[in-house]
Tab-separated table of C-alpha atoms in Angstrom:
chain	number	residue	atom	x	y	z
A	1	MET	CA	-15.157	-68.419	-13.386
A	2	GLN	CA	-16.235	-64.789	-13.191
A	3	ASP	CA	-19.355	-63.514	-14.882
A	4	VAL	CA	-17.458	-60.441	-16.078
A	5	ILE	CA	-13.792	-59.466	-16.273
A	6	ILE	CA	-13.263	-55.757	-16.911
A	7	ILE	CA	-9.915	-54.599	-18.234
A	8	GLY	CA	-9.239	-51.023	-17.205
A	9	ALA	CA	-10.098	-49.199	-13.941
A	10	GLY	CA	-10.858	-45.800	-15.415
A	11	PRO	CA	-14.217	-44.111	-14.775
A	12	CYS	CA	-15.860	-46.079	-17.605
A	13	GLY	CA	-14.479	-49.406	-16.377
A	14	LEU	CA	-15.555	-48.634	-12.807
A	15	SER	CA	-19.025	-47.693	-14.035
A	16	ALA	CA	-19.311	-50.978	-15.948
A	17	ALA	CA	-18.274	-52.944	-12.852
A	18	ILE	CA	-20.812	-51.141	-10.669
A	19	GLU	CA	-23.674	-51.748	-13.083
A	20	CYS	CA	-22.752	-55.434	-13.415
A	21	GLU	CA	-22.492	-55.906	-9.643
A	22	ARG	CA	-25.888	-54.270	-9.191
A	23	ARG	CA	-27.377	-57.002	-11.373
A	24	GLY	CA	-25.805	-59.803	-9.383
A	25	LEU	CA	-22.954	-60.487	-11.809
A	26	SER	CA	-19.624	-61.498	-10.270
A	27	THR	CA	-17.084	-58.931	-11.480
A	28	HIS	CA	-13.343	-58.374	-11.304
A	29	ILE	CA	-11.311	-55.444	-12.701
A	30	ILE	CA	-7.753	-55.730	-14.000
A	31	GLU	CA	-5.766	-52.492	-14.165
A	32	LYS	CA	-2.295	-52.062	-15.654
A	33	HIS	CA	-1.486	-49.057	-13.462
A	34	SER	CA	-3.355	-47.407	-10.590
A	35	LEU	CA	-7.036	-46.657	-10.196
A	36	VAL	CA	-8.183	-44.032	-12.772
A	37	HIS	CA	-4.627	-43.785	-14.081
A	38	SER	CA	-5.653	-41.611	-17.033
A	39	ILE	CA	-6.912	-38.901	-14.682
A	40	TYR	CA	-3.754	-39.220	-12.607
A	41	LEU	CA	-1.783	-38.379	-15.771
A	42	TYR	CA	-3.703	-35.149	-16.317
A	43	PRO	CA	-1.805	-31.937	-15.468
A	44	THR	CA	-1.610	-31.508	-11.703
A	45	HIS	CA	-3.785	-28.389	-11.612
A	46	MET	CA	-6.139	-29.262	-14.467
A	47	GLN	CA	-9.771	-28.150	-14.299
A	48	PHE	CA	-12.374	-30.224	-16.122
A	49	PHE	CA	-14.482	-28.844	-18.938
A	50	SER	CA	-17.565	-30.565	-17.485
A	51	THR	CA	-19.517	-30.052	-14.301
A	52	ALA	CA	-19.136	-32.544	-11.465
A	53	GLU	CA	-22.596	-33.959	-12.164
A	54	LEU	CA	-21.531	-35.118	-15.627
A	55	LEU	CA	-18.585	-37.045	-14.169
A	56	GLU	CA	-20.643	-39.012	-11.658
A	57	ILE	CA	-20.897	-42.796	-11.772
A	58	GLY	CA	-22.844	-45.335	-9.747
A	59	ASP	CA	-25.419	-42.722	-8.634
A	60	ILE	CA	-22.871	-41.366	-6.152
A	61	PRO	CA	-22.952	-37.538	-5.971
A	62	PHE	CA	-19.703	-35.748	-6.811
A	63	PRO	CA	-19.474	-32.907	-4.268
A	64	SER	CA	-17.371	-29.957	-5.387
A	65	PRO	CA	-17.250	-26.290	-4.337
A	66	ASN	CA	-16.234	-25.440	-7.903
A	67	GLU	CA	-18.485	-25.099	-10.935
A	68	LYS	CA	-15.947	-27.204	-12.836
A	69	PRO	CA	-14.068	-29.691	-10.634
A	70	PHE	CA	-10.312	-30.113	-10.599
A	71	ARG	CA	-8.192	-33.213	-11.156
A	72	TYR	CA	-7.443	-33.750	-7.465
A	73	GLU	CA	-11.185	-33.725	-6.704
A	74	ALA	CA	-11.849	-36.361	-9.378
A	75	LEU	CA	-9.108	-38.640	-8.023
A	76	SER	CA	-10.651	-38.460	-4.568
A	77	TYR	CA	-14.176	-38.986	-5.903
A	78	TYR	CA	-13.399	-42.118	-7.922
A	79	ARG	CA	-11.411	-43.636	-5.035
A	80	LYS	CA	-14.404	-43.168	-2.778
A	81	VAL	CA	-16.803	-44.665	-5.334
A	82	ALA	CA	-14.614	-47.766	-5.727
A	83	ASP	CA	-14.479	-48.127	-1.931
A	84	HIS	CA	-18.221	-47.576	-1.567
A	85	TYR	CA	-19.031	-50.451	-3.904
A	86	ASN	CA	-16.145	-52.589	-2.606
A	87	LEU	CA	-15.060	-53.296	-6.174
A	88	SER	CA	-12.631	-56.163	-6.750
A	89	ILE	CA	-9.605	-54.635	-8.503
A	90	SER	CA	-6.149	-55.995	-9.323
A	91	GLN	CA	-3.918	-52.949	-9.747
A	92	TYR	CA	-0.515	-52.956	-11.450
A	93	GLU	CA	-1.424	-56.078	-13.385
A	94	GLU	CA	-1.416	-55.924	-17.176
A	95	ALA	CA	-3.811	-57.908	-19.350
A	96	VAL	CA	-1.639	-59.084	-22.239
A	97	SER	CA	-4.150	-61.160	-24.214
A	98	VAL	CA	-7.743	-62.337	-24.249
A	99	GLU	CA	-8.406	-65.881	-25.446
A	100	SER	CA	-11.857	-66.701	-26.798
A	101	LEU	CA	-12.777	-70.369	-26.235
A	102	ALA	CA	-15.090	-72.614	-28.232
A	103	ASP	CA	-17.708	-72.669	-25.459
A	104	GLN	CA	-18.014	-68.866	-25.692
A	105	THR	CA	-16.058	-68.233	-22.505
A	106	PHE	CA	-12.776	-66.368	-22.197
A	107	ILE	CA	-9.363	-66.622	-20.602
A	108	VAL	CA	-7.629	-63.336	-19.780
A	109	HIS	CA	-3.847	-63.702	-19.498
A	110	THR	CA	-2.049	-61.150	-17.320
A	111	VAL	CA	1.373	-60.266	-15.935
A	112	ASP	CA	1.800	-58.430	-12.636
A	113	ARG	CA	4.596	-55.979	-11.803
A	114	SER	CA	6.785	-58.751	-10.357
A	115	GLY	CA	6.560	-60.659	-13.646
A	116	GLN	CA	4.165	-63.321	-12.367
A	117	LYS	CA	1.724	-64.623	-14.959
A	118	GLN	CA	-1.938	-65.066	-14.093
A	119	ARG	CA	-5.041	-66.240	-15.927
A	120	TYR	CA	-8.680	-65.466	-15.304
A	121	GLU	CA	-11.700	-67.295	-16.671
A	122	ALA	CA	-14.848	-65.342	-17.478
A	123	ARG	CA	-18.135	-65.678	-19.288
A	124	ASN	CA	-17.849	-62.089	-20.531
A	125	VAL	CA	-15.038	-59.581	-20.958
A	126	VAL	CA	-15.245	-55.782	-21.092
A	127	ILE	CA	-12.251	-53.958	-22.539
A	128	SER	CA	-12.173	-50.427	-21.151
A	129	THR	CA	-8.548	-49.448	-21.578
A	130	GLY	CA	-7.554	-45.825	-22.017
A	131	TYR	CA	-5.060	-44.195	-24.317
A	132	PHE	CA	-2.495	-42.226	-22.311
A	133	ASP	CA	0.167	-44.918	-22.759
A	134	HIS	CA	0.336	-44.232	-26.486
A	135	PRO	CA	1.076	-40.637	-27.506
A	136	ASN	CA	0.818	-39.545	-31.119
A	137	TYR	CA	4.442	-39.038	-32.139
A	138	ILE	CA	5.187	-36.340	-34.675
A	139	GLY	CA	8.002	-38.348	-36.243
A	140	VAL	CA	10.779	-35.772	-36.589
A	141	PRO	CA	14.520	-35.978	-35.855
A	142	GLY	CA	15.236	-35.266	-32.196
A	143	GLU	CA	11.846	-36.305	-30.829
A	144	ASP	CA	13.603	-38.868	-28.641
A	145	LEU	CA	15.745	-36.240	-26.851
A	146	ASP	CA	15.321	-35.904	-23.089
A	147	LYS	CA	14.077	-32.330	-23.537
A	148	VAL	CA	10.912	-33.619	-25.255
A	149	THR	CA	7.845	-34.900	-23.419
A	150	HIS	CA	4.314	-35.779	-24.486
A	151	TYR	CA	2.995	-35.267	-20.953
A	152	PHE	CA	2.647	-31.948	-19.141
A	153	ARG	CA	2.262	-32.217	-15.376
A	154	GLU	CA	3.048	-28.771	-13.968
A	155	ALA	CA	4.933	-25.624	-14.838
A	156	HIS	CA	7.589	-25.395	-12.112
A	157	PRO	CA	10.367	-27.374	-13.914
A	158	TYR	CA	10.165	-24.883	-16.798
A	159	THR	CA	10.672	-21.732	-14.737
A	160	GLY	CA	12.414	-19.100	-16.874
A	161	MET	CA	12.988	-21.586	-19.721
A	162	LYS	CA	12.284	-21.345	-23.458
A	163	VAL	CA	9.498	-23.838	-24.082
A	164	ALA	CA	7.930	-24.911	-27.370
A	165	ILE	CA	4.401	-26.314	-27.180
A	166	ILE	CA	3.352	-28.409	-30.170
A	167	GLY	CA	-0.440	-28.461	-30.472
A	168	GLY	CA	-3.442	-26.158	-30.249
A	169	SER	CA	-5.962	-28.057	-28.126
A	170	ASN	CA	-7.127	-27.437	-24.563
A	171	SER	CA	-4.110	-29.278	-23.163
A	172	ALA	CA	-1.729	-27.024	-25.104
A	173	VAL	CA	-3.511	-23.826	-24.103
A	174	ASP	CA	-3.750	-24.886	-20.454
A	175	ALA	CA	-0.013	-25.640	-20.424
A	176	ALA	CA	0.771	-22.259	-21.961
A	177	MET	CA	-1.288	-20.448	-19.342
A	178	GLU	CA	0.520	-22.234	-16.516
A	179	LEU	CA	3.932	-21.624	-18.060
A	180	ILE	CA	3.295	-17.890	-18.177
A	181	ARG	CA	3.016	-17.867	-14.391
A	182	VAL	CA	6.575	-19.196	-13.982
A	183	GLY	CA	8.135	-16.791	-16.452
A	184	ALA	CA	8.675	-19.230	-19.311
A	185	GLN	CA	9.192	-17.957	-22.855
A	186	ILE	CA	6.590	-19.755	-24.941
A	187	ASP	CA	6.364	-20.650	-28.623
A	188	MET	CA	3.187	-22.504	-29.599
A	189	ILE	CA	3.363	-24.373	-32.912
A	190	TYR	CA	0.117	-25.532	-34.468
A	191	ARG	CA	-0.608	-26.871	-37.940
A	192	GLY	CA	-4.154	-25.466	-38.027
A	193	GLU	CA	-5.167	-21.973	-39.038
A	194	GLU	CA	-6.031	-21.135	-35.417
A	195	VAL	CA	-6.140	-22.873	-32.066
A	196	SER	CA	-9.001	-25.299	-31.485
A	197	GLU	CA	-12.562	-23.988	-31.469
A	198	ASN	CA	-13.183	-26.149	-28.401
A	199	ILE	CA	-10.944	-24.216	-26.031
A	200	LYS	CA	-12.649	-23.790	-22.635
A	201	PRO	CA	-14.725	-20.601	-22.947
A	202	TRP	CA	-13.459	-19.208	-19.657
A	203	VAL	CA	-9.844	-19.742	-20.771
A	204	ARG	CA	-9.965	-18.479	-24.385
A	205	PRO	CA	-10.227	-14.706	-23.682
A	206	VAL	CA	-7.361	-14.860	-21.176
A	207	PHE	CA	-5.258	-16.876	-23.621
A	208	GLU	CA	-5.950	-14.442	-26.476
A	209	ALA	CA	-5.022	-11.534	-24.213
A	210	MET	CA	-1.690	-13.192	-23.424
A	211	VAL	CA	-1.035	-13.662	-27.156
A	212	GLN	CA	-1.792	-9.992	-27.810
A	213	LYS	CA	0.565	-9.001	-25.005
A	214	GLU	CA	3.238	-11.195	-26.670
A	215	LYS	CA	3.496	-13.430	-23.615
A	216	ILE	CA	2.885	-16.318	-26.017
A	217	GLU	CA	4.080	-16.434	-29.627
A	218	VAL	CA	1.736	-18.561	-31.718
A	219	HIS	CA	2.952	-20.067	-35.003
A	220	VAL	CA	-0.160	-21.287	-36.844
A	221	GLN	CA	-0.115	-23.293	-40.077
A	222	SER	CA	3.322	-24.448	-38.995
A	223	THR	CA	5.016	-27.733	-38.160
A	224	VAL	CA	8.176	-28.708	-36.312
A	225	THR	CA	10.708	-30.265	-38.684
A	226	GLU	CA	13.605	-30.967	-36.317
A	227	ILE	CA	14.385	-30.821	-32.605
A	228	ARG	CA	17.940	-30.183	-31.461
A	229	GLN	CA	19.450	-29.874	-28.009
A	230	ASN	CA	19.302	-26.068	-27.968
A	231	SER	CA	16.815	-25.201	-30.711
A	232	ILE	CA	13.961	-26.351	-32.927
A	233	SER	CA	13.195	-25.773	-36.602
A	234	ILE	CA	9.682	-25.028	-37.811
A	235	ARG	CA	8.207	-24.771	-41.314
A	236	ASN	CA	5.366	-22.320	-42.019
A	237	HIS	CA	2.664	-22.612	-44.693
A	238	ASP	CA	4.943	-20.932	-47.258
A	239	GLY	CA	7.613	-23.581	-46.723
A	240	GLN	CA	9.975	-21.191	-44.940
A	241	ILE	CA	12.152	-22.789	-42.247
A	242	THR	CA	12.832	-20.855	-39.034
A	243	GLU	CA	15.171	-21.903	-36.232
A	244	ILE	CA	14.148	-20.982	-32.687
A	245	GLU	CA	16.279	-21.200	-29.568
A	246	ASN	CA	14.695	-23.691	-27.211
A	247	ASP	CA	15.223	-25.514	-23.913
A	248	PHE	CA	12.207	-27.853	-23.746
A	249	VAL	CA	9.508	-29.218	-26.039
A	250	LEU	CA	6.005	-30.206	-24.929
A	251	ALA	CA	4.600	-32.306	-27.777
A	252	LEU	CA	0.922	-32.195	-26.770
A	253	THR	CA	-0.333	-33.885	-29.902
A	254	GLY	CA	-2.823	-36.273	-28.325
A	255	PHE	CA	-2.935	-40.005	-27.709
A	256	ARG	CA	-4.457	-43.113	-29.227
A	257	PRO	CA	-5.943	-46.298	-27.776
A	258	ASP	CA	-4.014	-49.585	-27.922
A	259	ARG	CA	-5.785	-52.154	-30.119
A	260	LYS	CA	-3.628	-55.118	-29.045
A	261	LEU	CA	-6.168	-56.700	-26.706
A	262	LEU	CA	-8.987	-56.257	-29.187
A	263	THR	CA	-7.165	-57.943	-32.024
A	264	SER	CA	-5.810	-60.728	-29.783
A	265	CYS	CA	-9.267	-62.252	-29.559
A	266	GLY	CA	-10.626	-61.496	-33.004
A	267	VAL	CA	-12.375	-58.138	-32.667
A	268	GLU	CA	-12.632	-56.546	-36.090
A	269	LEU	CA	-11.509	-52.968	-36.720
A	270	ASP	CA	-13.551	-50.797	-39.025
A	271	GLY	CA	-11.494	-49.180	-41.787
A	272	ASP	CA	-8.692	-46.648	-41.531
A	273	MET	CA	-10.007	-45.138	-38.314
A	274	GLU	CA	-9.307	-48.441	-36.502
A	275	LYS	CA	-12.648	-48.300	-34.714
A	276	PRO	CA	-13.729	-51.647	-33.234
A	277	VAL	CA	-16.861	-53.209	-34.657
A	278	PHE	CA	-19.580	-53.204	-31.980
A	279	ASN	CA	-23.311	-52.787	-31.480
A	280	PRO	CA	-23.824	-49.235	-30.143
A	281	GLU	CA	-26.960	-50.311	-28.265
A	282	THR	CA	-25.228	-53.073	-26.295
A	283	MET	CA	-21.500	-52.270	-26.770
A	284	GLU	CA	-20.941	-55.937	-27.703
A	285	SER	CA	-18.239	-56.463	-30.333
A	286	ASN	CA	-18.360	-58.887	-33.233
A	287	VAL	CA	-17.031	-61.476	-30.740
A	288	PRO	CA	-20.038	-62.635	-28.644
A	289	GLY	CA	-19.541	-61.879	-24.965
A	290	LEU	CA	-16.755	-59.356	-25.511
A	291	TYR	CA	-17.659	-55.702	-24.992
A	292	VAL	CA	-15.957	-52.318	-25.333
A	293	ALA	CA	-16.447	-49.335	-23.025
A	294	GLY	CA	-15.030	-45.844	-22.926
A	295	VAL	CA	-12.444	-44.385	-25.263
A	296	ILE	CA	-11.426	-47.779	-26.700
A	297	ALA	CA	-14.771	-47.680	-28.552
A	298	SER	CA	-13.566	-44.688	-30.561
A	299	GLY	CA	-11.446	-44.635	-33.685
A	300	ARG	CA	-8.157	-42.807	-34.072
A	301	ASN	CA	-9.914	-39.683	-32.826
A	302	ALA	CA	-9.934	-40.416	-29.107
A	303	ASN	CA	-12.041	-37.291	-28.548
A	304	GLU	CA	-15.112	-39.153	-29.799
A	305	VAL	CA	-15.675	-40.526	-26.292
A	306	PHE	CA	-15.355	-38.712	-22.968
A	307	ILE	CA	-16.122	-39.711	-19.385
A	308	GLU	CA	-19.470	-37.948	-19.752
A	309	THR	CA	-20.552	-40.338	-22.516
A	310	GLY	CA	-18.411	-43.401	-21.807
A	311	ARG	CA	-19.791	-43.774	-18.273
A	312	ARG	CA	-23.115	-44.782	-19.881
A	313	HIS	CA	-21.548	-47.721	-21.715
A	314	GLY	CA	-21.473	-49.817	-18.554
A	315	LEU	CA	-25.248	-49.612	-18.150
A	316	ALA	CA	-25.846	-50.891	-21.681
A	317	ILE	CA	-23.309	-53.699	-21.178
A	318	ALA	CA	-24.708	-54.833	-17.832
A	319	GLU	CA	-28.281	-54.866	-19.112
A	320	HIS	CA	-27.302	-56.898	-22.173
A	321	ILE	CA	-25.321	-59.469	-20.162
A	322	SER	CA	-28.178	-59.801	-17.650
A	323	ALA	CA	-30.746	-60.220	-20.419
A	324	SER	CA	-28.581	-62.812	-22.173
A	325	ARG	CA	-28.174	-64.761	-18.936
A	326	ARG	CA	-31.924	-64.730	-18.272
A	327	THR	CA	-32.551	-65.999	-21.799
A	328	ALA	CA	-30.000	-68.801	-21.365
A	329	GLN	CA	-31.551	-69.852	-18.040
A	330	THR	CA	-35.022	-69.923	-19.590
A	331	ASP	CA	-33.799	-72.042	-22.488
């Protein structure tokens, strides 16, 4: 019987485990993939929007020679933090359901990569799963073709190719800037009137210069209507359909958290945004003893929660569990 089982070994899950361990709570983390898998899935050369200080957890300094750290630095940092605290982590083991028992304890059912089923008993459960497993599909014919991906890793495979980028967020702009360097011909299709206002300020002027130089053709107020093997069709705000020759499509339309674990044990979702019901001061859900941390606490808009804010969830959770245990011992 563990005091706390944490599902998800991202920065927010690691932070929750550290804070619980500091308070003498026995803790175990279950991770479907590898440690900080969401960061691993970021583009290979991605630079964070935040400073290193805002990504720190467990009061461990994040040393970086850069004002804004890169992905590879974050991977190294979080590995070292997990080692420093000697966190108990089961990697490549998927939590498939959480069972809430009558005595207010839980059983977490898992399956490892060899298909072996496991079960863990815990007095409290923290669900801190990410969202990169579930891209937002655009739902058009041809989206299942091999030329389409919802993940951009690096530019090299697209050298000299005609690439359509669907989206106008930081991920789309960053991909476009990398693709320019390998001589790709880029069409960016975005349904908004202009690319996101939240583009990294040091990237925006360079991006706009590339648009002016016609290195990138931006189609705003437009949507992709069909993807074919050698072309795509887009519709503009006037309803006009244009066909564009195309080799690859990067559908960078964002991701959404998986609610399966939440609903498996009775956590309520609030309205159309599918946001779990929880106390923002303690992060405890409507199911006593079950907590949410990180992006899973957001609604359909996963951008509500970032590492910078989600890393604080673990502190609130650990303090509430400790206080509840002290109250129970006194009673």
